[in-house]
Tab-separated table of C-alpha atoms in Angstrom:
chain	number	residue	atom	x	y	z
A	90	UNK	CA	85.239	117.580	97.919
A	91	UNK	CA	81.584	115.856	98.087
A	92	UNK	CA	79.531	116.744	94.886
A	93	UNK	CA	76.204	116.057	94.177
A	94	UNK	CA	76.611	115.367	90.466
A	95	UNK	CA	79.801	115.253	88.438
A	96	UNK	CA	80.430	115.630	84.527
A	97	UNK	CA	83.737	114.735	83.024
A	98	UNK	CA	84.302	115.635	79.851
A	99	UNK	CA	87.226	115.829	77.343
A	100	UNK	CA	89.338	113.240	78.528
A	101	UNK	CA	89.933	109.592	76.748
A	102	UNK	CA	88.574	107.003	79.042
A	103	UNK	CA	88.470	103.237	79.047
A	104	UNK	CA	85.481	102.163	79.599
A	105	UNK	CA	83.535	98.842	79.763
A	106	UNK	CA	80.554	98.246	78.112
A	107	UNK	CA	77.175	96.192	78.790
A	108	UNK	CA	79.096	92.693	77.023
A	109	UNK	CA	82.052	93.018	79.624
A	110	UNK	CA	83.991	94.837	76.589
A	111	UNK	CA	86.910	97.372	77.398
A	112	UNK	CA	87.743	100.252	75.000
A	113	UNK	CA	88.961	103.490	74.644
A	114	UNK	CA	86.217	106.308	74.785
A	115	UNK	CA	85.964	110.257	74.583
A	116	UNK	CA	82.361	110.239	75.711
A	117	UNK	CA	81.644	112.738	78.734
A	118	UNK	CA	80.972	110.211	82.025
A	119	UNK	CA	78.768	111.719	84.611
A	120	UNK	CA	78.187	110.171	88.072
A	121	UNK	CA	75.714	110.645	90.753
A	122	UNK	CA	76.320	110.477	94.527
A	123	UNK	CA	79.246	107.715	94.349
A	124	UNK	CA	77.654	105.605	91.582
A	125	UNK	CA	78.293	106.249	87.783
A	126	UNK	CA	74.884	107.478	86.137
A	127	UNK	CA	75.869	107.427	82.350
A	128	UNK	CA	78.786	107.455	79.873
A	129	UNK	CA	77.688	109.474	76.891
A	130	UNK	CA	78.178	112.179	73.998
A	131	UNK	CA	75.920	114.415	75.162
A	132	UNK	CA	75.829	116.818	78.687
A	133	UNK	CA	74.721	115.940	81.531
A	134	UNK	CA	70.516	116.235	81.566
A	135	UNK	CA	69.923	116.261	85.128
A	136	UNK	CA	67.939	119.621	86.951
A	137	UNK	CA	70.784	119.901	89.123
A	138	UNK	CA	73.796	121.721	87.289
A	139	UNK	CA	76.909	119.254	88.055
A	140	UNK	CA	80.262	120.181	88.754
A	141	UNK	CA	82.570	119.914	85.522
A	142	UNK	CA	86.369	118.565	85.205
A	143	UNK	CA	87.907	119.749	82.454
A	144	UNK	CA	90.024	116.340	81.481
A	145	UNK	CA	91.574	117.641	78.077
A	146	UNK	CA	95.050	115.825	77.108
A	147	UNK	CA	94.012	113.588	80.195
A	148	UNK	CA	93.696	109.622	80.447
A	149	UNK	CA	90.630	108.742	82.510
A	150	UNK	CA	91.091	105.397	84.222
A	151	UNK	CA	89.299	103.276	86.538
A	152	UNK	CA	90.528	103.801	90.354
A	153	UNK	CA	93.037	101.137	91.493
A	154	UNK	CA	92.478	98.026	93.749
A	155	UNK	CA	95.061	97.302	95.623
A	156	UNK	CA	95.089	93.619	97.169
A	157	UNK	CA	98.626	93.888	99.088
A	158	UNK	CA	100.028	96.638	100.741
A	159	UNK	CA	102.052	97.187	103.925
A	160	UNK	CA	103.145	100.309	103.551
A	161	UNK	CA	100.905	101.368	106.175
A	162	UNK	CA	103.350	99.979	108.877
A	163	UNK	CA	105.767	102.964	108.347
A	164	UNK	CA	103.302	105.532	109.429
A	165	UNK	CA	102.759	103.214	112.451
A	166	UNK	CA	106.322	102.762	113.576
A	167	UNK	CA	108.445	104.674	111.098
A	168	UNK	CA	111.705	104.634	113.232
A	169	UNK	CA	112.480	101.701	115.883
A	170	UNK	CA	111.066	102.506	119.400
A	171	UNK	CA	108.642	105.107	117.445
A	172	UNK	CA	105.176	104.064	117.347
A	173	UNK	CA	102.474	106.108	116.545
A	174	UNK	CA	98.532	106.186	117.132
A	175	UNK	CA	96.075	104.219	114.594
A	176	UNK	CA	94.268	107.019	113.565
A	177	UNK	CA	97.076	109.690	113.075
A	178	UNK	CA	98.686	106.742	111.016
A	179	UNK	CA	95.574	105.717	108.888
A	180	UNK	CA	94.478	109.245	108.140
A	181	UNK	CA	98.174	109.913	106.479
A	182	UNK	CA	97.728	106.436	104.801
A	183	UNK	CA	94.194	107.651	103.518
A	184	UNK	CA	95.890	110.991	101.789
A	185	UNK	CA	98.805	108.940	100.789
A	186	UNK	CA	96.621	106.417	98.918
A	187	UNK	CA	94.620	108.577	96.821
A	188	UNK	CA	97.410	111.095	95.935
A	189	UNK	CA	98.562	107.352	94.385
A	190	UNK	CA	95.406	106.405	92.751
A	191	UNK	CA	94.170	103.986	94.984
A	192	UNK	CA	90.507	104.183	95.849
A	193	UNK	CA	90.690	100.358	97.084
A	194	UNK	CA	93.264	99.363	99.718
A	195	UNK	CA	93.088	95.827	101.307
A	196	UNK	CA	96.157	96.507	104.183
A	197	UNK	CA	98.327	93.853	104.720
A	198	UNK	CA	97.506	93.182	108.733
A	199	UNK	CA	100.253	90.608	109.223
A	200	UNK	CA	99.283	88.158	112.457
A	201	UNK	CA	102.460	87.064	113.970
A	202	UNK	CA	103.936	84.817	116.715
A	203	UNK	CA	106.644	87.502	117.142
A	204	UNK	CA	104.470	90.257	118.412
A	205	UNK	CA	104.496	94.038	118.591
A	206	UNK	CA	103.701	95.784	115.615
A	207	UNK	CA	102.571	92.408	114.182
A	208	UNK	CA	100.902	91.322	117.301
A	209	UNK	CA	97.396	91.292	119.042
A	210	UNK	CA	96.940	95.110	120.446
A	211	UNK	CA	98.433	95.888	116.981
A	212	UNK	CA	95.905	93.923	115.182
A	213	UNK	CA	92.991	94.796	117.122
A	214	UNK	CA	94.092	98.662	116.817
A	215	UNK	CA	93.916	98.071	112.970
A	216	UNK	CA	90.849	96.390	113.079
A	217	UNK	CA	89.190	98.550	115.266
A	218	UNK	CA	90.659	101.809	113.192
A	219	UNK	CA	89.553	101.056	110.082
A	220	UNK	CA	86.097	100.266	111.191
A	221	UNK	CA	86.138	103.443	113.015
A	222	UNK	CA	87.011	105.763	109.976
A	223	UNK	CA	84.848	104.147	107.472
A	224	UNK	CA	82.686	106.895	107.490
A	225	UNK	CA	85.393	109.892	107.146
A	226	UNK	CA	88.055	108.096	104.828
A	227	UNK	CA	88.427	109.089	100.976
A	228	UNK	CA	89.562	105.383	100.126
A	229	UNK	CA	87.825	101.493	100.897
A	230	UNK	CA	90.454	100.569	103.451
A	231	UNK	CA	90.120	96.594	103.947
A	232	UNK	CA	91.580	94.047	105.594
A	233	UNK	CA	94.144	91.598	104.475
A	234	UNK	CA	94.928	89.366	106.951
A	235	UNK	CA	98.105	88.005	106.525
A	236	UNK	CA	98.659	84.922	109.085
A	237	UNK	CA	101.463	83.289	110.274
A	238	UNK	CA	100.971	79.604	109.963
A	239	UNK	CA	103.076	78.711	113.311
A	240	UNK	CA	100.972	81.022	115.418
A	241	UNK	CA	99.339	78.956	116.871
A	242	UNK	CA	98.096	81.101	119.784
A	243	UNK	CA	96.330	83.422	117.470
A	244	UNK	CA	94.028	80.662	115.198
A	245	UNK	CA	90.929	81.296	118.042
A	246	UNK	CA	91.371	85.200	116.685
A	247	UNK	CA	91.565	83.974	113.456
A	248	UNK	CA	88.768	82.005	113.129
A	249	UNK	CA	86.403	85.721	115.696
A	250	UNK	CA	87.742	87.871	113.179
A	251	UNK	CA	86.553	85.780	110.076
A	252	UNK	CA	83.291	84.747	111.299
A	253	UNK	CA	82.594	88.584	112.266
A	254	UNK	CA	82.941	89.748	108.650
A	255	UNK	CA	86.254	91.901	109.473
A	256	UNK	CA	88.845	90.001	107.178
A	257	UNK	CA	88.228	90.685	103.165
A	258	UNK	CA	90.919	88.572	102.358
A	259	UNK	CA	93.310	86.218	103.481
A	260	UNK	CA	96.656	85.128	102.945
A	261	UNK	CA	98.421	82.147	105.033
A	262	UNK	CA	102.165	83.572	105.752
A	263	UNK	CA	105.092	80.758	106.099
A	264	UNK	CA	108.074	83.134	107.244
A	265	UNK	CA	109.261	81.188	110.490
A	266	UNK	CA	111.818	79.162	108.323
A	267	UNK	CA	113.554	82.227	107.318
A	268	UNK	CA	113.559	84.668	109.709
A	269	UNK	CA	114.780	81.324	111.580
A	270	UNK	CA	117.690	81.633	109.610
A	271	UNK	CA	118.418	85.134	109.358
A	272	UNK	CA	118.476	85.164	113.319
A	273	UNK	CA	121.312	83.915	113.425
A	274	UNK	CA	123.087	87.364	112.249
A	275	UNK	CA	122.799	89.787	115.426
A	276	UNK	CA	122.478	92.765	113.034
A	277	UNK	CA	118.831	91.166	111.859
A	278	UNK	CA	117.983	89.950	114.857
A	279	UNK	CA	117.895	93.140	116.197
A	280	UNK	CA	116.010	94.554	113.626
A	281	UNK	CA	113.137	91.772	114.110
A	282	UNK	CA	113.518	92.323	117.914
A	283	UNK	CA	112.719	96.131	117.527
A	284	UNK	CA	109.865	95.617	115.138
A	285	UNK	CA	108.244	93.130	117.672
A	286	UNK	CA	109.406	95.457	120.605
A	287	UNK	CA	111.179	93.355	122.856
A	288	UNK	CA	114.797	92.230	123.579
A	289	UNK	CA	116.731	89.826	121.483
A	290	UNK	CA	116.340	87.228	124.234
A	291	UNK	CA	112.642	87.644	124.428
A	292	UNK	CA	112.274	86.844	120.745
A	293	UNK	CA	114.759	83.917	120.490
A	294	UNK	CA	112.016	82.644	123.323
A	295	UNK	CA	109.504	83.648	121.370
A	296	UNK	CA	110.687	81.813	118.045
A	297	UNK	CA	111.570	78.339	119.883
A	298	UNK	CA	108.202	78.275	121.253
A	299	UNK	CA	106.916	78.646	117.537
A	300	UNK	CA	109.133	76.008	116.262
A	301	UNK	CA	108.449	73.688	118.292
A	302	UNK	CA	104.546	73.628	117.619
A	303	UNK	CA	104.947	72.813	113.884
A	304	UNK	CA	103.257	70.131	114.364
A	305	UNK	CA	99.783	71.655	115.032
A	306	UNK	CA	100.443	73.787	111.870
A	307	UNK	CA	98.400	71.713	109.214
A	308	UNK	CA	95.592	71.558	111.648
A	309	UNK	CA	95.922	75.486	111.763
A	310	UNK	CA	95.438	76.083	108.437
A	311	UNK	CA	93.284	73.605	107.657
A	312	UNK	CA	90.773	75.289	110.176
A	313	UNK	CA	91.641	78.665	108.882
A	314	UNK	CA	90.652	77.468	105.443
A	315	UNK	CA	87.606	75.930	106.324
A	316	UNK	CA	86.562	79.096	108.191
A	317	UNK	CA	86.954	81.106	104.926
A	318	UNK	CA	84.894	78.806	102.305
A	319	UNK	CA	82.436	78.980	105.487
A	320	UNK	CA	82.727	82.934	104.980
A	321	UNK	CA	83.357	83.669	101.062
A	322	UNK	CA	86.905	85.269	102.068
A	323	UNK	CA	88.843	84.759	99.113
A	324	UNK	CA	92.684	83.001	100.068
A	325	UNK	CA	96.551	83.086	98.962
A	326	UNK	CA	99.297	81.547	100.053
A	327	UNK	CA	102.477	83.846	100.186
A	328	UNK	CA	105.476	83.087	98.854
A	329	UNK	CA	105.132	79.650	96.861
A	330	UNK	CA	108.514	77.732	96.344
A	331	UNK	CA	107.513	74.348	95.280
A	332	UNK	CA	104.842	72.212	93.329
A	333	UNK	CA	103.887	70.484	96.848
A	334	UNK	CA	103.304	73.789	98.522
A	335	UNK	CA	100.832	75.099	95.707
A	336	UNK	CA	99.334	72.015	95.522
A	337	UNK	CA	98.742	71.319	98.965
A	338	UNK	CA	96.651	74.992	99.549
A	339	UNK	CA	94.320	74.689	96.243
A	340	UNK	CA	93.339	70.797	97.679
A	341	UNK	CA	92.179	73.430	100.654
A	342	UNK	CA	90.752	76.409	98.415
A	343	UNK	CA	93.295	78.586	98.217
A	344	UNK	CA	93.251	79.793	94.504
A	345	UNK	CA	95.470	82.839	94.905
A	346	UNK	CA	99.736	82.342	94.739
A	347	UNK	CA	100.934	86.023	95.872
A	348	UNK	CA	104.333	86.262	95.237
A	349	UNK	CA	105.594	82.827	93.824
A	350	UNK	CA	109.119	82.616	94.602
A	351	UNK	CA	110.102	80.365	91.961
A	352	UNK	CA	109.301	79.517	88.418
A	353	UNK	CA	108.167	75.911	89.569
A	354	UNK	CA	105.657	77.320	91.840
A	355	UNK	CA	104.635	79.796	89.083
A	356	UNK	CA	104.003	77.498	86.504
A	357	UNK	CA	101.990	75.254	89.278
A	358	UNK	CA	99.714	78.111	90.200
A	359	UNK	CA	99.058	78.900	86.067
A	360	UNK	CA	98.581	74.658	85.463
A	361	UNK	CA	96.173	74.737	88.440
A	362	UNK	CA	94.008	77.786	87.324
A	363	UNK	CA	95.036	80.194	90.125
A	364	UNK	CA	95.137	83.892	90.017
A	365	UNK	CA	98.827	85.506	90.799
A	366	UNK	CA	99.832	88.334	92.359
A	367	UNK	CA	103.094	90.369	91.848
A	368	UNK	CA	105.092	92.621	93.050
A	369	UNK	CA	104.359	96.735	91.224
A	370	UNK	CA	107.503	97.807	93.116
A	371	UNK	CA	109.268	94.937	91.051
A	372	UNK	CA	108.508	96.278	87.714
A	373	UNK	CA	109.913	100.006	88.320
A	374	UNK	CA	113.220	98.451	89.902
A	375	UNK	CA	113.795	96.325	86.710
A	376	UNK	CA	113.405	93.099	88.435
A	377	UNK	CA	113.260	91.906	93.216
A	378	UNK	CA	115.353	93.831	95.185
A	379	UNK	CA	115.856	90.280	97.029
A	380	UNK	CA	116.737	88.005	93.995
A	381	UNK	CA	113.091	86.634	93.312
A	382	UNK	CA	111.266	86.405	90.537
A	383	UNK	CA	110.741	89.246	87.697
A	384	UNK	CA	107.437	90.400	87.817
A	385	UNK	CA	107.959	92.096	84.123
A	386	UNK	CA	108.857	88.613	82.762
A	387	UNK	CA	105.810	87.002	84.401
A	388	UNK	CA	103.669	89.796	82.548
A	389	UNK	CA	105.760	89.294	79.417
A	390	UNK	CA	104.708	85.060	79.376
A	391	UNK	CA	101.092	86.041	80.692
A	392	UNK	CA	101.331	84.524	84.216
A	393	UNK	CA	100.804	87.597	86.045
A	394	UNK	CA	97.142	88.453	87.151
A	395	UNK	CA	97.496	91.420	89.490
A	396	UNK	CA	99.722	93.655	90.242
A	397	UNK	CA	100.208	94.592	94.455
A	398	UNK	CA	101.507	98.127	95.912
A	399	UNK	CA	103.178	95.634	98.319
A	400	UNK	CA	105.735	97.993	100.150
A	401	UNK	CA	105.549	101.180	98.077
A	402	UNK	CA	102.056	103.026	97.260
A	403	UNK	CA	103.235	104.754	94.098
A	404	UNK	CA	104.286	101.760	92.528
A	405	UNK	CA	100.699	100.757	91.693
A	406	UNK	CA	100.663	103.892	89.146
A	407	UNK	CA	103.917	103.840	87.598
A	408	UNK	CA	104.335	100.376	86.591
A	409	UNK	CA	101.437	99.628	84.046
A	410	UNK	CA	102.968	102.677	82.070
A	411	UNK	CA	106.279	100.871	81.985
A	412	UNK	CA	104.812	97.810	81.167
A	413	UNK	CA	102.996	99.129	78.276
A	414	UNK	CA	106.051	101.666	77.419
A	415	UNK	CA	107.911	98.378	77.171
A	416	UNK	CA	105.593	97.102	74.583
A	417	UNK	CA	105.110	93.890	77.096
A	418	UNK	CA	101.293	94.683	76.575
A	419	UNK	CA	98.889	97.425	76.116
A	420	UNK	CA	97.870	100.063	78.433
A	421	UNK	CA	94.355	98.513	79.155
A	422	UNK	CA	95.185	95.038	79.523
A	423	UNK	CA	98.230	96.414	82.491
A	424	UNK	CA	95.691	98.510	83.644
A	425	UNK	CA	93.723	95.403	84.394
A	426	UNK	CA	96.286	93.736	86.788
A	427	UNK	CA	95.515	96.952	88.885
A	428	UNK	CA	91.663	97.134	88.516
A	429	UNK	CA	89.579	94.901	87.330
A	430	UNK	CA	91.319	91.544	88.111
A	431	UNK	CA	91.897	92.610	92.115
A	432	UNK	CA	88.548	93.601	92.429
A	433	UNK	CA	87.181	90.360	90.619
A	434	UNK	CA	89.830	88.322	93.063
A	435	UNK	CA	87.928	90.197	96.158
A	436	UNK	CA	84.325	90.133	94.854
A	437	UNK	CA	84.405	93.461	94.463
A	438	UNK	CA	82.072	93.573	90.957
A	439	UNK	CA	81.227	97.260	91.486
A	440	UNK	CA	84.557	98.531	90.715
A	441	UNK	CA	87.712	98.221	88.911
A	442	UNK	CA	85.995	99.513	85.748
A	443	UNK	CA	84.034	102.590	84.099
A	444	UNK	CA	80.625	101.474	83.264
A	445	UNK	CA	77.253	102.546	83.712
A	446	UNK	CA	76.096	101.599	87.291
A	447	UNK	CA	79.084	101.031	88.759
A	448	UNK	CA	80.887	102.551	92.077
A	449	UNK	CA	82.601	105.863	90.665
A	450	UNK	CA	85.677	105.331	91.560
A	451	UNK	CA	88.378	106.970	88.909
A	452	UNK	CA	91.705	109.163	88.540
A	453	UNK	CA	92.459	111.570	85.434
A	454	UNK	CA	96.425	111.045	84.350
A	455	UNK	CA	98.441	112.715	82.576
A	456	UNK	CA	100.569	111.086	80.490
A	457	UNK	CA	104.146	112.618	78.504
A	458	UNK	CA	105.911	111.573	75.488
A	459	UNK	CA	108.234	109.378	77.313
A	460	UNK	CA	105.386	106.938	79.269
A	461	UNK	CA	105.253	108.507	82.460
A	462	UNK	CA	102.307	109.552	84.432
A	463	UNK	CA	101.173	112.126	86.591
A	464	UNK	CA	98.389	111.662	88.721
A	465	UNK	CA	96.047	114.985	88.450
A	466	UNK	CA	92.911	113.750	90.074
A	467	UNK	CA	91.144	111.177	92.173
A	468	UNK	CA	87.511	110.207	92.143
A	469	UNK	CA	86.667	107.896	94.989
A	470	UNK	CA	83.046	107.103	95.023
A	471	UNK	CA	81.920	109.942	93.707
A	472	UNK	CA	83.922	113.008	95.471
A	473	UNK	CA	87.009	114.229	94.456
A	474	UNK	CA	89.390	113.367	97.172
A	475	UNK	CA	92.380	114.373	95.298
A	476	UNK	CA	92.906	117.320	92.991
A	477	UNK	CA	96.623	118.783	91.339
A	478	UNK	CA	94.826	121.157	88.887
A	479	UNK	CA	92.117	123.111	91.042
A	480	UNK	CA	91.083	124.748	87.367
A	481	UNK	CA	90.290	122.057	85.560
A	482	UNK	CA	86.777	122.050	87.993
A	483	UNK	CA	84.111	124.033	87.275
A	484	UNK	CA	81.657	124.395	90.004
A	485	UNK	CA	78.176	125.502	89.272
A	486	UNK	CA	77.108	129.452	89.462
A	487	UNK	CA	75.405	129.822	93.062
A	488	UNK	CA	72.057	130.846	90.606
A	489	UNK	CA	71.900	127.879	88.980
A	490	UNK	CA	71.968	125.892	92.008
A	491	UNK	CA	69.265	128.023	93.562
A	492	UNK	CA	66.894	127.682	90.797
């Protein structure tokens, strides 16, 4: 719903303040077109009557950034040998995102020597897509481009797609060694066959070529690197496992670890400065569903920075209420490894918060006795794309807007 002017009022929001400083605040926050215009006690002054939301009993938080997220990929080719259309798929991922709370989404566009759904025509259909729906969409969709260092076919795209502005951030992917590895099984090397849409013997072809090119890897993403200082496109490297690896990418720029495996790599990326990004999916299953590390124990010892949808879009919600239910910090500061820190890691100093000025971007939760939340509305610059409680809005009576 597009709204000129918007007043909510009654809720308990945190909100940041001219110094930078986050606190809790029961002031009424009013926005205008998709910016907020002031965060005050008193009603809304403008001549135009704005549309009210009734946020009683409700927690009003700043709209969620999400940095990593593949989920996206399922609405593209949910079953093997299903694919389906770009914009069918993006639209659901639109609705899907803000019925999460996600006004932000940087989609994990994963570049790969394998192909298919990770390949070129993929990749350009992504592209291409979210360009195309800019306009329409409820949510910032984004690109994450997530780039396999052995392909060395696609560094030329690379390199286009950075230069043109079309990659917001970038991650350099080292998965050859282990899919190498599970291969070997015929039950998984079916599964990566289907996902890259070709037979099993195709894709063994496929990965020798790859291997055997490891030597041109550095070069690749060297050049890669260089092309994103060059561009301001903040960088991660995926998957950390030792001190040499994190090492070896922050002598190149790369100041984001997404996903350390291991707590050498962890503790590399904290002595080194970096930002790091976990896993939200890891905190409501109590710990990786593939033996890694715990994200809730990297919150616990303060080496967590931001918290990623990764796989599963409600995740992002749910888990800074278990963190905080936990008592392994507060609300606000969990709410910041959704928020503020992603958008700071993009560049993105327009959101992430409530403050006077910035993008209005912001969801209303409910919240029960037990810690659990229950998304009842979505502000995405300005309109409300999502609504569970129709009555809490108020709209203006057709006189007043006539006068």
């Amino acid at each position: 719903m597009s709204v000129r002017n918007l007043l909510i009022q009654g809720g308990t929001s945190l909100v940041q303040n001219a110094q930078g400083e986050t606190n809790w605040s029961t002031k009424a926050i009013a926005t205008s077109h998709a910016c907020i215009d002031s965060i005050t006690a008193s009603s809304n002054d403008s001549a135009r009557p704005p549309t009210m939301f009734d946020a009683g009993g409700l927690l009003v938080l700043p709209g969620m950034v999400d940095i990593h997220g593949d989920a996206f990929e399922r609405q593209l080719q949910p079953r093997p040998d299903t694919f389906f259309s770009h914009d069918i798929a993006l639209a659901d991922t639109d609705r899907q995102l803000v019925a999460n709370g996600i006004t932000t989404a940087c989609h994990g566009l994963t570049y790969s020597w394998e192909g298919g759904l990770r390949g070129r025509e993929s990749a350009i259909a992504l592209l291409e897509q979210v360009a195309r729906q800019r306009k329409t969409a409820h949510v910032d969709h984004r690109i994450h481009l997530r780039f396999e260092n052995h392909h060395i076919d696609g560094l030329a795209d690379g390199l286009q797609w950075i230069h043109q502005g079309r990659i917001d951030f970038f991650a350099f992917n080292e998965h050859l060694p282990t899919i190498a590895e599970k291969s070997l099984s015929p039950e998984k090397l079916a599964v990566y066959s289907e996902r890259a849409r070709c037979d099993t013997n195709t894709y063994l072809r496929r990965l020798k070529k790859a291997q055997e090119r490891a030597d041109q890897v550095p070069y690749v993403i060297a050049t890669l690197a260089k092309a994103c200082i060059t561009r301001g496109v903040p960088m991660a490297s995926h998957e950390d496992q030792t001190f040499l690896q994190r090492e070896r990418y922050q002598e190149l720029g790369v100041n984001i670890s997404e996903f350390p495996l291991t707590q050498e790599a962890l503790l590399t990326a904290m002595g080194l400065g970096n930002q790091v990004v976990m896993g939200a999916p890891n905190v409501l299953l109590g710990g990786s569903h593939c033996g890694n590390l715990a994200t809730e124990d990297a919150v616990k010892s303060g080496m967590c920075d931001m918290l990623a949808s990764d796989y599963y879009y409600p995740a992002m919600l749910h888990a800074p209420f278990k963190l905080a239910h936990m008592g392994l910090c507060t609300l606000a500061q969990a709410w910041c490894l959704v928020a503020q820190n992603p958008a700071r890691a993009l560049g993105l100093e327009d959101r992430g918060h409530i403050r006077n000025g910035g993008r209005a971007d912001m969801i209303m939760v409910e919240v029960s006795a037990a810690g659990t939340a229950r998304l009842v509305a979505t502000i995405a610059a300005g309109k409300i794309a999502y609504c569970a409680d129709p009555a809490r809005l108020h709209m203006p009576h057709p006189y007043e807007l006539a006068a």
